[in-house]
Short mmCIF file of C-alpha atoms and ligand atoms in Angstrom, two decimals:
data_model
loop_
_atom_site.label_atom_id
_atom_site.label_comp_id
_atom_site.label_asym_id
_atom_site.label_seq_id
_atom_site.Cartn_x
_atom_site.Cartn_y
_atom_site.Cartn_z
CA MET P 1 113.41 116.48 80.15
CA ARG P 2 113.90 112.98 79.91
CA GLY P 3 111.32 110.45 78.57
CA THR P 4 110.92 106.88 77.86
CA VAL P 5 111.09 106.15 73.90
CA LEU P 6 110.36 102.86 72.38
CA HIS P 7 112.47 102.65 69.16
CA ALA P 8 111.76 98.80 68.27
CA PRO P 9 110.46 95.63 69.96
CA GLY P 10 112.61 95.21 73.11
CA ASP P 11 114.20 98.39 72.42
CA VAL P 12 113.27 101.21 75.19
CA ARG P 13 115.33 103.68 76.19
CA VAL P 14 115.04 107.02 78.09
CA GLU P 15 116.24 110.10 76.11
CA HIS P 16 116.06 113.90 76.17
CA ARG P 17 113.17 114.77 74.58
CA ASP P 18 111.32 118.26 74.23
CA ASP P 19 109.38 119.78 76.90
CA PRO P 20 105.46 119.73 76.37
CA ALA P 21 103.91 122.92 75.89
CA ILE P 22 100.18 124.09 76.37
CA LEU P 23 98.67 123.71 73.02
CA GLN P 24 95.37 124.40 73.74
CA PRO P 25 93.91 126.66 76.44
CA THR P 26 92.19 123.57 78.05
CA ASP P 27 95.57 122.04 78.46
CA ALA P 28 97.69 121.40 81.61
CA ILE P 29 101.29 120.32 81.84
CA LEU P 30 102.06 118.14 84.80
CA ARG P 31 105.19 117.33 86.54
CA VAL P 32 105.19 113.43 86.64
CA THR P 33 105.55 112.33 90.48
CA ALA P 34 105.25 108.83 89.51
CA ALA P 35 104.43 106.70 86.09
CA CYS P 36 104.52 102.97 85.25
CA VAL P 37 104.74 100.21 82.93
CA CYS P 38 101.24 98.80 81.85
CA GLY P 39 100.67 95.19 80.30
CA SER P 40 99.33 97.05 77.29
CA ASP P 41 102.83 98.46 76.72
CA LEU P 42 104.02 94.90 76.39
CA TRP P 43 101.95 94.65 73.37
CA ASP P 44 104.28 97.26 71.79
CA TYR P 45 107.39 96.20 73.32
CA ARG P 46 106.86 92.70 72.07
CA GLY P 47 106.52 93.73 68.71
CA VAL P 48 102.85 92.27 68.66
CA ASN P 49 101.76 96.03 67.88
CA GLN P 50 103.73 97.70 65.29
CA VAL P 51 106.19 100.28 65.98
CA THR P 52 106.92 102.18 62.75
CA GLN P 53 108.63 105.29 64.24
CA PRO P 54 110.12 106.23 67.69
CA THR P 55 107.42 106.19 70.21
CA PRO P 56 106.89 108.15 73.56
CA MET P 57 105.70 105.44 76.09
CA GLY P 58 103.20 105.47 79.08
CA HIS P 59 99.95 106.57 79.75
CA GLU P 60 99.50 106.19 83.72
CA TYR P 61 100.42 109.07 85.86
CA VAL P 62 100.32 110.93 89.20
CA GLY P 63 101.93 114.37 89.27
CA ILE P 64 101.96 118.10 90.41
CA VAL P 65 100.35 120.70 88.03
CA GLU P 66 103.11 123.00 86.59
CA GLU P 67 101.16 125.12 84.41
CA VAL P 68 97.39 125.32 83.15
CA GLY P 69 96.03 127.01 79.92
CA GLY P 70 93.86 130.06 80.09
CA GLU P 71 90.26 128.17 79.82
CA VAL P 72 91.27 125.88 82.90
CA THR P 73 89.17 126.66 85.72
CA THR P 74 89.19 124.18 88.20
CA LEU P 75 93.07 123.39 88.68
CA ARG P 76 96.03 125.70 89.66
CA PRO P 77 99.78 125.06 89.68
CA GLY P 78 100.83 123.08 92.74
CA GLN P 79 98.01 120.81 93.23
CA PHE P 80 98.57 117.08 93.20
CA VAL P 81 96.25 115.31 90.42
CA VAL P 82 95.41 111.79 89.11
CA GLY P 83 93.84 111.30 85.86
CA SER P 84 92.67 108.90 83.29
CA PHE P 85 94.81 107.66 80.03
CA TRP P 86 91.82 109.14 78.14
CA ALA P 87 91.35 113.02 78.51
CA SER P 88 87.39 113.67 78.36
CA ASP P 89 85.44 116.73 78.59
CA ASN P 90 83.64 115.12 81.15
CA THR P 91 80.20 117.26 80.01
CA CYS P 92 79.14 115.53 76.81
CA ALA P 93 76.11 113.36 76.69
CA ILE P 94 78.49 110.25 76.90
CA CYS P 95 80.36 111.59 79.59
CA GLN P 96 77.39 112.26 81.55
CA ALA P 97 76.23 108.60 80.97
CA GLY P 98 79.44 107.60 82.68
CA TYR P 99 81.67 106.61 79.55
CA GLN P 100 84.29 109.08 79.50
CA SER P 101 86.54 107.00 77.66
CA ARG P 102 84.32 107.23 74.71
CA CYS P 103 83.92 111.00 75.17
CA VAL P 104 83.12 112.68 71.68
CA ASN P 105 85.97 115.00 72.58
CA ALA P 106 88.14 112.10 73.99
CA GLN P 107 91.86 112.30 73.42
CA TYR P 108 94.58 109.71 74.32
CA VAL P 109 97.01 110.97 77.07
CA GLY P 110 99.67 108.62 76.18
CA LEU P 111 100.46 110.35 73.01
CA GLY P 112 102.80 112.35 74.95
CA GLY P 113 104.34 109.77 76.86
CA SER P 114 103.86 109.92 80.87
CA GLN P 115 106.83 107.97 81.27
CA ALA P 116 108.89 111.42 81.31
CA GLU P 117 109.39 114.22 83.74
CA LEU P 118 106.50 116.27 82.09
CA LEU P 119 103.30 115.59 80.59
CA ARG P 120 100.69 117.43 78.64
CA VAL P 121 97.10 116.79 79.40
CA PRO P 122 94.37 117.85 77.23
CA LEU P 123 91.04 118.90 78.79
CA ALA P 124 92.54 119.19 82.07
CA ASP P 125 89.15 120.38 83.97
CA GLY P 126 87.47 117.09 82.62
CA THR P 127 90.27 114.69 82.87
CA LEU P 128 92.05 115.54 85.99
CA VAL P 129 91.12 115.13 89.51
CA ALA P 130 92.84 117.09 92.55
CA THR P 131 93.58 114.96 95.68
CA PRO P 132 92.77 116.66 99.01
CA GLY P 133 96.14 117.64 99.53
CA GLN P 134 99.95 116.66 98.81
CA PRO P 135 99.70 112.79 99.73
CA SER P 136 102.17 111.01 101.80
CA ALA P 137 104.76 109.00 100.14
CA ASP P 138 103.21 105.68 100.95
CA LEU P 139 100.03 106.83 99.02
CA ILE P 140 101.53 107.62 95.72
CA PRO P 141 101.58 104.29 94.43
CA GLY P 142 98.07 103.51 95.17
CA LEU P 143 96.96 106.84 93.53
CA LEU P 144 99.12 106.15 90.62
CA ALA P 145 96.98 102.66 90.25
CA ALA P 146 94.06 104.46 90.15
CA SER P 147 95.27 106.30 87.17
CA ASP P 148 94.63 103.11 85.18
CA VAL P 149 94.73 99.56 86.66
CA LEU P 150 92.66 100.07 89.56
CA GLY P 151 89.97 101.94 87.32
CA THR P 152 90.11 99.50 84.74
CA GLY P 153 89.87 96.38 87.24
CA TRP P 154 86.91 98.24 89.08
CA PHE P 155 84.96 98.71 85.62
CA GLY P 156 85.39 95.00 84.95
CA ALA P 157 83.63 94.35 88.32
CA VAL P 158 81.09 97.17 87.81
CA ALA P 159 80.47 95.73 84.17
CA ALA P 160 80.57 92.19 85.40
CA GLN P 161 77.69 93.25 88.22
CA ALA P 162 80.02 91.77 91.15
CA GLY P 163 78.21 92.42 94.19
CA PRO P 164 76.70 90.74 97.35
CA GLY P 165 75.69 87.32 96.83
CA LYS P 166 77.76 86.74 93.89
CA THR P 167 80.47 84.47 93.11
CA VAL P 168 82.91 86.40 90.73
CA ALA P 169 85.67 84.67 88.63
CA VAL P 170 88.65 86.49 87.48
CA VAL P 171 90.49 85.48 84.40
CA GLY P 172 93.75 87.03 84.05
CA ASP P 173 96.47 87.24 87.14
CA GLY P 174 98.14 90.62 85.88
CA ALA P 175 97.77 93.93 87.75
CA VAL P 176 94.38 94.60 86.20
CA GLY P 177 92.91 91.13 86.99
CA LEU P 178 94.56 91.27 90.61
CA LEU P 179 92.85 94.82 91.26
CA GLY P 180 89.47 93.31 89.62
CA VAL P 181 89.53 90.81 92.76
CA LEU P 182 90.11 93.82 95.13
CA ALA P 183 87.07 95.70 93.48
CA ALA P 184 84.81 92.76 93.34
CA GLN P 185 85.97 92.47 97.11
CA GLN P 186 85.02 96.01 98.19
CA LEU P 187 81.59 95.70 95.92
CA GLY P 188 80.78 92.76 98.29
CA ALA P 189 81.05 89.90 96.26
CA GLU P 190 80.62 86.71 98.46
CA ARG P 191 82.90 84.34 96.60
CA ILE P 192 86.15 85.33 94.35
CA ILE P 193 87.67 82.89 92.17
CA ALA P 194 91.13 84.13 90.88
CA MET P 195 92.55 82.13 87.92
CA SER P 196 96.34 82.39 88.50
CA ARG P 197 99.16 79.67 87.80
CA HIS P 198 101.69 81.99 89.78
CA GLU P 199 102.51 81.95 93.30
CA ASP P 200 103.35 85.34 93.93
CA ARG P 201 100.06 86.42 92.06
CA GLN P 202 98.00 83.71 94.08
CA LYS P 203 99.11 85.41 97.23
CA LEU P 204 98.29 88.94 96.27
CA ALA P 205 94.93 87.78 95.00
CA LEU P 206 94.45 86.26 98.35
CA LYS P 207 95.37 89.40 100.18
CA PHE P 208 93.24 91.41 98.09
CA GLY P 209 89.93 88.86 98.81
CA ALA P 210 90.15 86.28 96.61
CA THR P 211 88.59 82.89 98.41
CA ASP P 212 89.58 80.50 95.74
CA ILE P 213 92.44 79.91 93.51
CA VAL P 214 92.16 77.89 90.12
CA THR P 215 95.59 77.13 88.53
CA GLU P 216 93.83 75.37 85.34
CA ARG P 217 93.47 77.24 82.15
CA GLY P 218 91.14 76.95 79.15
CA ASP P 219 88.71 74.17 79.26
CA GLU P 220 89.87 72.71 82.45
CA GLY P 221 89.82 76.08 84.03
CA VAL P 222 86.33 76.47 82.91
CA GLN P 223 85.91 72.75 84.48
CA ARG P 224 87.05 73.84 87.79
CA VAL P 225 85.14 77.10 87.59
CA LYS P 226 81.83 74.94 87.40
CA GLU P 227 82.79 72.59 89.75
CA LEU P 228 83.22 75.23 92.35
CA THR P 229 79.66 76.68 91.45
CA ASP P 230 77.26 73.69 91.31
CA GLY P 231 78.11 72.97 87.92
CA LEU P 232 76.39 76.41 86.70
CA GLY P 233 79.76 78.77 86.49
CA ALA P 234 80.16 82.08 87.97
CA HIS P 235 77.52 84.91 88.06
CA SER P 236 80.06 87.68 87.45
CA THR P 237 83.59 86.94 85.41
CA ILE P 238 86.10 89.50 84.70
CA GLU P 239 88.03 88.98 81.78
CA ALA P 240 91.59 90.94 82.03
CA VAL P 241 93.96 89.48 79.26
CA GLY P 242 92.06 89.92 76.06
CA THR P 243 93.08 86.94 73.90
CA GLN P 244 91.00 84.36 72.30
CA GLU P 245 91.83 81.82 75.00
CA SER P 246 90.76 84.03 77.97
CA MET P 247 87.79 85.69 76.37
CA MET P 248 86.41 82.15 75.65
CA GLN P 249 87.46 81.04 79.11
CA ALA P 250 85.57 83.85 80.58
CA ILE P 251 82.38 83.51 78.61
CA ARG P 252 82.38 79.66 79.33
CA SER P 253 83.08 80.20 83.02
CA THR P 254 79.69 82.18 83.49
CA ARG P 255 76.48 80.86 84.13
CA ALA P 256 73.28 81.52 81.76
CA SER P 257 71.80 84.88 83.33
CA GLY P 258 75.54 86.03 84.20
CA HIS P 259 77.89 89.00 83.19
CA VAL P 260 81.25 88.95 81.93
CA GLY P 261 83.15 92.37 82.15
CA TYR P 262 85.63 92.25 79.73
CA VAL P 263 88.77 94.97 80.25
CA GLY P 264 91.76 93.03 78.57
CA VAL P 265 92.44 95.29 75.28
CA THR P 266 91.43 92.31 72.66
CA HIS P 267 94.13 91.19 69.91
CA GLY P 268 92.28 88.88 67.61
CA VAL P 269 89.42 87.82 69.41
CA GLN P 270 86.45 86.16 67.38
CA ILE P 271 83.48 85.03 69.24
CA PRO P 272 81.67 82.34 67.67
CA GLY P 273 78.24 83.80 67.34
CA GLU P 274 76.10 80.75 67.86
CA GLU P 275 77.87 79.87 71.22
CA LEU P 276 77.41 83.46 72.07
CA PHE P 277 73.69 82.99 71.25
CA PHE P 278 73.05 79.84 73.45
CA SER P 279 75.33 81.34 75.94
CA GLY P 280 72.65 83.37 77.65
CA VAL P 281 75.59 85.55 78.85
CA HIS P 282 75.85 89.30 79.12
CA LEU P 283 79.02 90.96 77.56
CA HIS P 284 79.83 94.38 78.54
CA GLY P 285 83.58 96.08 78.72
CA GLY P 286 85.94 97.94 76.74
CA PRO P 287 88.26 100.70 77.55
CA ALA P 288 87.41 101.49 81.09
CA PRO P 289 85.87 105.00 81.96
CA VAL P 290 88.21 105.40 84.86
CA ARG P 291 87.49 109.28 84.97
CA SER P 292 84.10 108.10 86.19
CA PHE P 293 85.55 106.16 89.21
CA LEU P 294 88.53 108.39 90.20
CA PRO P 295 86.57 110.58 93.00
CA GLU P 296 85.46 107.47 94.50
CA LEU P 297 88.68 105.49 94.35
CA ILE P 298 91.00 108.77 95.39
CA ASP P 299 88.47 108.77 98.50
CA LEU P 300 89.12 104.77 99.50
CA ILE P 301 92.70 105.36 98.72
CA TRP P 302 93.24 108.82 100.80
CA ASN P 303 91.32 107.16 103.81
CA ARG P 304 93.44 103.77 103.38
CA THR P 305 90.45 101.60 102.87
CA ILE P 306 92.69 100.22 100.27
CA ASP P 307 95.83 99.59 98.93
CA PRO P 308 95.79 98.94 95.45
CA GLY P 309 99.61 100.19 95.25
CA ARG P 310 100.70 96.73 96.67
CA VAL P 311 100.53 95.61 92.80
CA PHE P 312 103.67 97.55 92.16
CA ASP P 313 106.67 94.82 93.10
CA LEU P 314 109.33 96.81 91.32
CA ASP P 315 110.06 100.57 91.90
CA LEU P 316 112.66 102.17 89.77
CA PRO P 317 113.93 105.26 88.95
CA LEU P 318 112.92 106.46 85.39
CA ASP P 319 116.43 106.02 83.99
CA GLN P 320 116.03 102.27 84.40
CA ALA P 321 112.71 102.06 82.78
CA ALA P 322 114.15 99.35 80.29
CA GLU P 323 114.76 97.26 83.53
CA GLY P 324 111.05 97.78 84.00
CA TYR P 325 109.90 96.65 80.56
CA GLN P 326 112.27 93.76 80.71
CA ALA P 327 111.09 92.31 84.17
CA MET P 328 107.47 92.67 83.16
CA ASP P 329 107.92 91.04 79.80
CA GLN P 330 109.85 88.25 81.40
CA ARG P 331 107.24 88.07 84.49
CA ARG P 332 109.74 88.68 87.04
CA ALA P 333 107.63 91.54 87.99
CA ILE P 334 103.73 92.16 88.34
CA LYS P 335 104.16 95.84 87.69
CA ALA P 336 107.05 98.34 87.45
CA LEU P 337 106.64 101.81 89.02
CA LEU P 338 108.83 104.56 87.56
CA ARG P 339 109.90 107.82 89.08
CA PRO P 340 111.11 110.47 87.01
ZN1 ZN Q 1 82.62 113.95 76.97
#
Protein backbone atom coordinates (compact mmCIF):
# COMPACT_ATOMS: atom_id res chain seq x y z
CA MET A 1 0.00 0.00 0.00
CA ARG A 2 0.96 3.66 -0.17
CA GLY A 3 1.39 5.58 3.06
CA THR A 4 2.92 8.77 4.46
CA VAL A 5 6.27 8.46 6.23
CA LEU A 6 8.18 11.24 8.03
CA HIS A 7 11.94 10.81 7.59
CA ALA A 8 13.25 14.02 9.16
CA PRO A 9 11.91 17.47 10.00
CA GLY A 10 10.26 18.86 6.87
CA ASP A 11 10.79 15.60 4.95
CA VAL A 12 7.51 13.74 4.58
CA ARG A 13 7.07 11.25 1.72
CA VAL A 14 4.37 8.97 0.40
CA GLU A 15 5.94 5.58 -0.20
CA HIS A 16 5.15 1.89 -0.45
CA ARG A 17 4.68 0.25 2.93
CA ASP A 18 3.70 -3.27 3.93
CA ASP A 19 -0.05 -3.84 4.13
CA PRO A 20 -1.17 -4.07 7.78
CA ALA A 21 -2.37 -7.49 8.95
CA ILE A 22 -4.69 -8.68 11.71
CA LEU A 23 -2.32 -9.22 14.67
CA GLN A 24 -4.89 -9.73 17.43
CA PRO A 25 -8.35 -11.33 17.10
CA THR A 26 -9.83 -8.01 18.28
CA ASP A 27 -8.27 -6.03 15.36
CA ALA A 28 -9.92 -4.67 12.24
CA ILE A 29 -8.29 -3.55 9.00
CA LEU A 30 -9.83 -0.48 7.36
CA ARG A 31 -9.59 0.75 3.80
CA VAL A 32 -9.09 4.45 4.54
CA THR A 33 -11.57 6.71 2.73
CA ALA A 34 -10.08 9.93 4.05
CA ALA A 35 -7.37 10.99 6.51
CA CYS A 36 -5.88 14.37 7.35
CA VAL A 37 -2.94 16.28 8.76
CA CYS A 38 -3.25 17.24 12.43
CA GLY A 39 -1.80 20.28 14.15
CA SER A 40 -0.03 17.79 16.43
CA ASP A 41 1.64 16.16 13.38
CA LEU A 42 3.35 19.52 12.89
CA TRP A 43 5.23 19.12 16.20
CA ASP A 44 7.02 16.16 14.53
CA TYR A 45 7.24 17.82 11.12
CA ARG A 46 8.86 20.92 12.62
CA GLY A 47 11.34 18.85 14.64
CA VAL A 48 9.94 20.00 18.01
CA ASN A 49 9.39 16.31 18.77
CA GLN A 50 12.50 14.38 17.81
CA VAL A 51 12.09 11.96 14.89
CA THR A 52 14.67 9.19 15.29
CA GLN A 53 13.44 6.78 12.60
CA PRO A 54 11.15 6.82 9.56
CA THR A 55 7.71 7.22 11.11
CA PRO A 56 4.30 6.42 9.54
CA MET A 57 2.09 9.48 10.03
CA GLY A 58 -1.56 10.19 10.73
CA HIS A 59 -4.06 9.27 13.43
CA GLU A 60 -7.36 10.64 12.07
CA TYR A 61 -9.40 8.44 9.77
CA VAL A 62 -12.69 7.28 8.36
CA GLY A 63 -12.96 4.22 6.17
CA ILE A 64 -14.59 0.97 5.22
CA VAL A 65 -14.03 -2.22 7.21
CA GLU A 66 -11.94 -4.53 5.03
CA GLU A 67 -11.34 -7.41 7.43
CA VAL A 68 -12.04 -8.24 11.09
CA GLY A 69 -10.35 -10.57 13.57
CA GLY A 70 -12.12 -13.65 14.96
CA GLU A 71 -13.25 -11.98 18.19
CA VAL A 72 -14.77 -8.85 16.61
CA THR A 73 -18.53 -9.12 17.06
CA THR A 74 -20.09 -5.72 16.29
CA LEU A 75 -18.49 -4.93 12.92
CA ARG A 76 -18.43 -6.58 9.54
CA PRO A 77 -16.61 -5.94 6.26
CA GLY A 78 -18.22 -3.22 4.14
CA GLN A 79 -19.38 -0.99 7.01
CA PHE A 80 -18.32 2.66 7.01
CA VAL A 81 -16.75 3.55 10.36
CA VAL A 82 -15.33 6.45 12.34
CA GLY A 83 -12.82 5.85 15.12
CA SER A 84 -10.74 7.72 17.64
CA PHE A 85 -6.96 8.04 17.60
CA TRP A 86 -6.87 6.06 20.86
CA ALA A 87 -8.09 2.49 20.62
CA SER A 88 -10.06 1.57 23.74
CA ASP A 89 -11.91 -1.52 24.96
CA ASN A 90 -14.86 0.70 25.94
CA THR A 91 -15.60 -1.70 28.82
CA CYS A 92 -13.08 -1.03 31.62
CA ALA A 93 -13.91 1.21 34.59
CA ILE A 94 -12.11 4.19 33.03
CA CYS A 95 -13.98 3.79 29.72
CA GLN A 96 -17.26 3.41 31.59
CA ALA A 97 -16.48 6.73 33.29
CA GLY A 98 -16.20 8.31 29.84
CA TYR A 99 -12.39 8.56 29.63
CA GLN A 100 -11.69 6.11 26.78
CA SER A 101 -8.50 7.96 25.85
CA ARG A 102 -7.08 6.74 29.20
CA CYS A 103 -8.50 3.19 28.87
CA VAL A 104 -6.44 0.65 30.85
CA ASN A 105 -5.92 -1.16 27.51
CA ALA A 106 -5.50 1.98 25.39
CA GLN A 107 -3.37 1.66 22.26
CA TYR A 108 -2.39 4.50 19.94
CA VAL A 109 -4.00 3.93 16.54
CA GLY A 110 -1.58 6.42 14.99
CA LEU A 111 1.30 3.92 15.36
CA GLY A 112 0.13 2.36 12.10
CA GLY A 113 -0.18 5.75 10.37
CA SER A 114 -3.65 6.55 9.03
CA GLN A 115 -2.39 8.68 6.12
CA ALA A 116 -2.32 5.49 4.07
CA GLU A 117 -4.52 3.21 2.02
CA LEU A 118 -5.01 0.69 4.84
CA LEU A 119 -4.98 0.96 8.63
CA ARG A 120 -4.98 -1.59 11.45
CA VAL A 121 -7.28 -0.57 14.31
CA PRO A 122 -6.83 -2.51 17.59
CA LEU A 123 -9.79 -3.19 19.92
CA ALA A 124 -12.13 -2.64 16.98
CA ASP A 125 -15.39 -3.31 18.85
CA GLY A 126 -14.56 -0.69 21.46
CA THR A 127 -12.96 1.85 19.14
CA LEU A 128 -14.95 2.06 15.91
CA VAL A 129 -18.47 3.37 15.44
CA ALA A 130 -20.34 2.47 12.25
CA THR A 131 -22.40 5.13 10.50
CA PRO A 132 -26.09 4.37 9.74
CA GLY A 133 -25.15 3.62 6.11
CA GLN A 134 -22.68 4.64 3.41
CA PRO A 135 -22.26 8.42 3.69
CA SER A 136 -22.71 10.71 0.72
CA ALA A 137 -19.52 12.44 -0.41
CA ASP A 138 -20.34 15.76 1.26
CA LEU A 139 -20.55 14.12 4.70
CA ILE A 140 -17.07 12.58 4.59
CA PRO A 141 -15.11 15.68 5.73
CA GLY A 142 -17.44 16.18 8.70
CA LEU A 143 -17.23 12.54 9.75
CA LEU A 144 -13.45 12.70 9.44
CA ALA A 145 -13.43 15.79 11.67
CA ALA A 146 -15.31 13.78 14.30
CA SER A 147 -12.35 11.36 14.46
CA ASP A 148 -10.22 13.94 16.26
CA VAL A 149 -10.54 17.71 15.87
CA LEU A 150 -14.29 17.91 16.48
CA GLY A 151 -14.17 15.36 19.31
CA THR A 152 -11.25 17.23 20.84
CA GLY A 153 -12.86 20.67 20.52
CA TRP A 154 -16.04 19.16 21.95
CA PHE A 155 -14.19 17.78 24.96
CA GLY A 156 -12.56 21.19 25.44
CA ALA A 157 -16.01 22.78 25.57
CA VAL A 158 -17.41 20.09 27.89
CA ALA A 159 -14.37 20.29 30.19
CA ALA A 160 -14.76 24.08 30.27
CA GLN A 161 -18.44 23.55 31.16
CA ALA A 162 -19.66 25.63 28.24
CA GLY A 163 -23.43 25.91 28.32
CA PRO A 164 -26.47 28.18 28.59
CA GLY A 165 -25.76 31.55 30.20
CA LYS A 166 -22.00 31.10 29.86
CA THR A 167 -19.45 33.33 28.17
CA VAL A 168 -16.86 31.08 26.55
CA ALA A 169 -13.40 32.25 25.44
CA VAL A 170 -11.44 30.13 22.96
CA VAL A 171 -7.65 30.39 22.87
CA GLY A 172 -6.31 29.05 19.57
CA ASP A 173 -7.72 29.40 16.05
CA GLY A 174 -6.54 26.09 14.62
CA ALA A 175 -9.09 23.43 13.66
CA VAL A 176 -9.57 22.33 17.29
CA GLY A 177 -10.16 25.88 18.53
CA LEU A 178 -12.59 26.59 15.69
CA LEU A 179 -14.51 23.41 16.43
CA GLY A 180 -14.42 24.31 20.12
CA VAL A 181 -16.40 27.39 19.03
CA LEU A 182 -18.88 25.14 17.21
CA ALA A 183 -19.14 22.85 20.26
CA ALA A 184 -19.73 25.77 22.64
CA GLN A 185 -22.47 27.02 20.34
CA GLN A 186 -24.12 23.57 20.20
CA LEU A 187 -23.90 23.29 23.98
CA GLY A 188 -25.87 26.55 24.26
CA ALA A 189 -23.25 29.13 25.25
CA GLU A 190 -24.60 32.67 25.36
CA ARG A 191 -21.47 34.42 24.16
CA ILE A 192 -18.37 33.02 22.45
CA ILE A 193 -15.14 35.02 22.23
CA ALA A 194 -12.77 33.63 19.59
CA MET A 195 -9.15 34.73 19.95
CA SER A 196 -7.66 34.92 16.46
CA ARG A 197 -5.46 37.20 14.40
CA HIS A 198 -6.17 35.58 11.02
CA GLU A 199 -9.02 36.89 8.93
CA ASP A 200 -9.95 33.57 7.25
CA ARG A 201 -10.07 31.85 10.65
CA GLN A 202 -12.08 34.70 12.20
CA LYS A 203 -14.66 34.28 9.41
CA LEU A 204 -14.99 30.57 10.08
CA ALA A 205 -15.22 31.19 13.84
CA LEU A 206 -18.12 33.58 13.20
CA LYS A 207 -19.82 30.96 10.98
CA PHE A 208 -19.40 28.40 13.78
CA GLY A 209 -21.09 30.71 16.30
CA ALA A 210 -18.49 33.14 17.69
CA THR A 211 -20.06 36.41 18.83
CA ASP A 212 -16.85 38.36 19.46
CA ILE A 213 -13.32 38.29 18.03
CA VAL A 214 -10.26 39.26 20.05
CA THR A 215 -7.11 39.76 18.00
CA GLU A 216 -4.76 40.56 20.88
CA ARG A 217 -2.67 37.82 22.49
CA GLY A 218 -0.99 37.28 25.84
CA ASP A 219 -1.69 39.88 28.56
CA GLU A 220 -3.37 42.22 26.05
CA GLY A 221 -5.70 39.40 24.98
CA VAL A 222 -6.55 38.72 28.63
CA GLN A 223 -7.26 42.43 29.10
CA ARG A 224 -9.65 42.45 26.12
CA VAL A 225 -11.55 39.40 27.41
CA LYS A 226 -11.91 41.09 30.80
CA GLU A 227 -13.20 44.27 29.14
CA LEU A 228 -15.86 42.18 27.39
CA THR A 229 -16.92 40.47 30.63
CA ASP A 230 -17.38 43.29 33.18
CA GLY A 231 -13.77 42.90 34.29
CA LEU A 232 -14.33 39.33 35.49
CA GLY A 233 -13.12 37.06 32.70
CA ALA A 234 -14.92 34.25 30.88
CA HIS A 235 -16.93 31.57 32.69
CA SER A 236 -15.41 28.93 30.42
CA THR A 237 -12.18 28.97 28.44
CA ILE A 238 -11.07 26.41 25.87
CA GLU A 239 -7.27 26.16 25.51
CA ALA A 240 -6.48 24.65 22.12
CA VAL A 241 -2.78 25.33 21.56
CA GLY A 242 -0.60 23.81 24.29
CA THR A 243 2.11 26.43 24.77
CA GLN A 244 3.12 28.27 27.94
CA GLU A 245 1.67 31.50 26.55
CA SER A 246 -1.67 29.97 25.52
CA MET A 247 -2.15 28.08 28.80
CA MET A 248 -1.49 31.18 30.91
CA GLN A 249 -3.67 33.25 28.58
CA ALA A 250 -6.48 30.73 29.13
CA ILE A 251 -6.15 30.63 32.93
CA ARG A 252 -5.89 34.43 33.20
CA SER A 253 -8.87 34.95 30.86
CA THR A 254 -11.09 32.90 33.19
CA ARG A 255 -12.93 34.32 36.18
CA ALA A 256 -12.60 32.85 39.67
CA SER A 257 -15.20 30.02 39.79
CA GLY A 258 -14.75 29.44 36.04
CA HIS A 259 -13.42 26.44 34.13
CA VAL A 260 -10.56 25.95 31.67
CA GLY A 261 -10.81 22.99 29.29
CA TYR A 262 -7.31 22.39 27.95
CA VAL A 263 -6.96 20.18 24.89
CA GLY A 264 -3.84 21.52 23.14
CA VAL A 265 -1.07 18.92 23.66
CA THR A 266 1.16 20.69 26.17
CA HIS A 267 4.77 21.36 25.26
CA GLY A 268 6.94 22.58 28.15
CA VAL A 269 4.03 24.19 30.04
CA GLN A 270 4.84 25.15 33.66
CA ILE A 271 1.97 26.59 35.68
CA PRO A 272 3.13 28.74 38.64
CA GLY A 273 1.60 27.13 41.72
CA GLU A 274 0.92 30.34 43.59
CA GLU A 275 -0.92 31.90 40.64
CA LEU A 276 -2.99 28.75 40.19
CA PHE A 277 -3.74 28.63 43.93
CA PHE A 278 -5.18 32.13 44.00
CA SER A 279 -6.92 31.94 40.60
CA GLY A 280 -9.97 30.03 41.85
CA VAL A 281 -10.13 28.44 38.38
CA HIS A 282 -10.95 24.79 37.62
CA LEU A 283 -8.56 23.08 35.20
CA HIS A 284 -9.58 19.97 33.31
CA GLY A 285 -8.43 18.49 30.03
CA GLY A 286 -5.96 16.16 28.41
CA PRO A 287 -6.29 13.74 25.50
CA ALA A 288 -9.94 13.92 24.46
CA PRO A 289 -12.06 10.80 25.00
CA VAL A 290 -13.37 11.20 21.46
CA ARG A 291 -14.94 7.73 21.56
CA SER A 292 -17.42 8.81 24.23
CA PHE A 293 -18.75 11.60 21.98
CA LEU A 294 -18.72 9.75 18.65
CA PRO A 295 -22.31 8.40 18.58
CA GLU A 296 -23.72 11.87 19.35
CA LEU A 297 -21.37 13.66 16.93
CA ILE A 298 -22.02 11.20 14.09
CA ASP A 299 -25.74 11.74 14.61
CA LEU A 300 -25.40 15.56 14.47
CA ILE A 301 -23.33 15.32 11.28
CA TRP A 302 -25.53 12.67 9.66
CA ASN A 303 -28.62 14.82 10.27
CA ARG A 304 -26.75 17.85 8.92
CA THR A 305 -27.23 19.77 12.17
CA ILE A 306 -23.52 20.64 12.19
CA ASP A 307 -20.93 20.85 9.42
CA PRO A 308 -17.51 20.55 11.07
CA GLY A 309 -16.04 19.53 7.69
CA ARG A 310 -15.72 23.23 6.87
CA VAL A 311 -12.40 23.28 8.73
CA PHE A 312 -10.85 21.46 5.77
CA ASP A 313 -9.77 24.18 3.36
CA LEU A 314 -7.35 21.99 1.43
CA ASP A 315 -8.35 18.69 -0.18
CA LEU A 316 -5.52 16.66 -1.69
CA PRO A 317 -4.85 13.20 -3.04
CA LEU A 318 -2.67 11.23 -0.61
CA ASP A 319 0.27 11.44 -3.02
CA GLN A 320 0.42 15.19 -2.35
CA ALA A 321 0.63 14.79 1.44
CA ALA A 322 3.89 16.79 1.52
CA GLU A 323 2.04 19.83 0.17
CA GLY A 324 -0.61 19.39 2.90
CA TYR A 325 2.07 19.47 5.62
CA GLN A 326 3.80 22.46 4.06
CA ALA A 327 0.56 24.42 3.66
CA MET A 328 -0.39 23.85 7.31
CA ASP A 329 3.15 24.56 8.53
CA GLN A 330 3.10 27.89 6.68
CA ARG A 331 -0.47 28.52 7.85
CA ARG A 332 -1.67 28.72 4.25
CA ALA A 333 -4.24 26.07 5.20
CA ILE A 334 -6.25 25.49 8.38
CA LYS A 335 -6.44 21.73 7.82
CA ALA A 336 -5.56 19.42 4.95
CA LEU A 337 -7.70 16.44 4.01
CA LEU A 338 -5.92 13.54 2.27
CA ARG A 339 -7.64 11.02 0.02
CA PRO A 340 -5.82 7.71 -0.55
ZN1 LIG B 1 -11.18 0.77 28.69
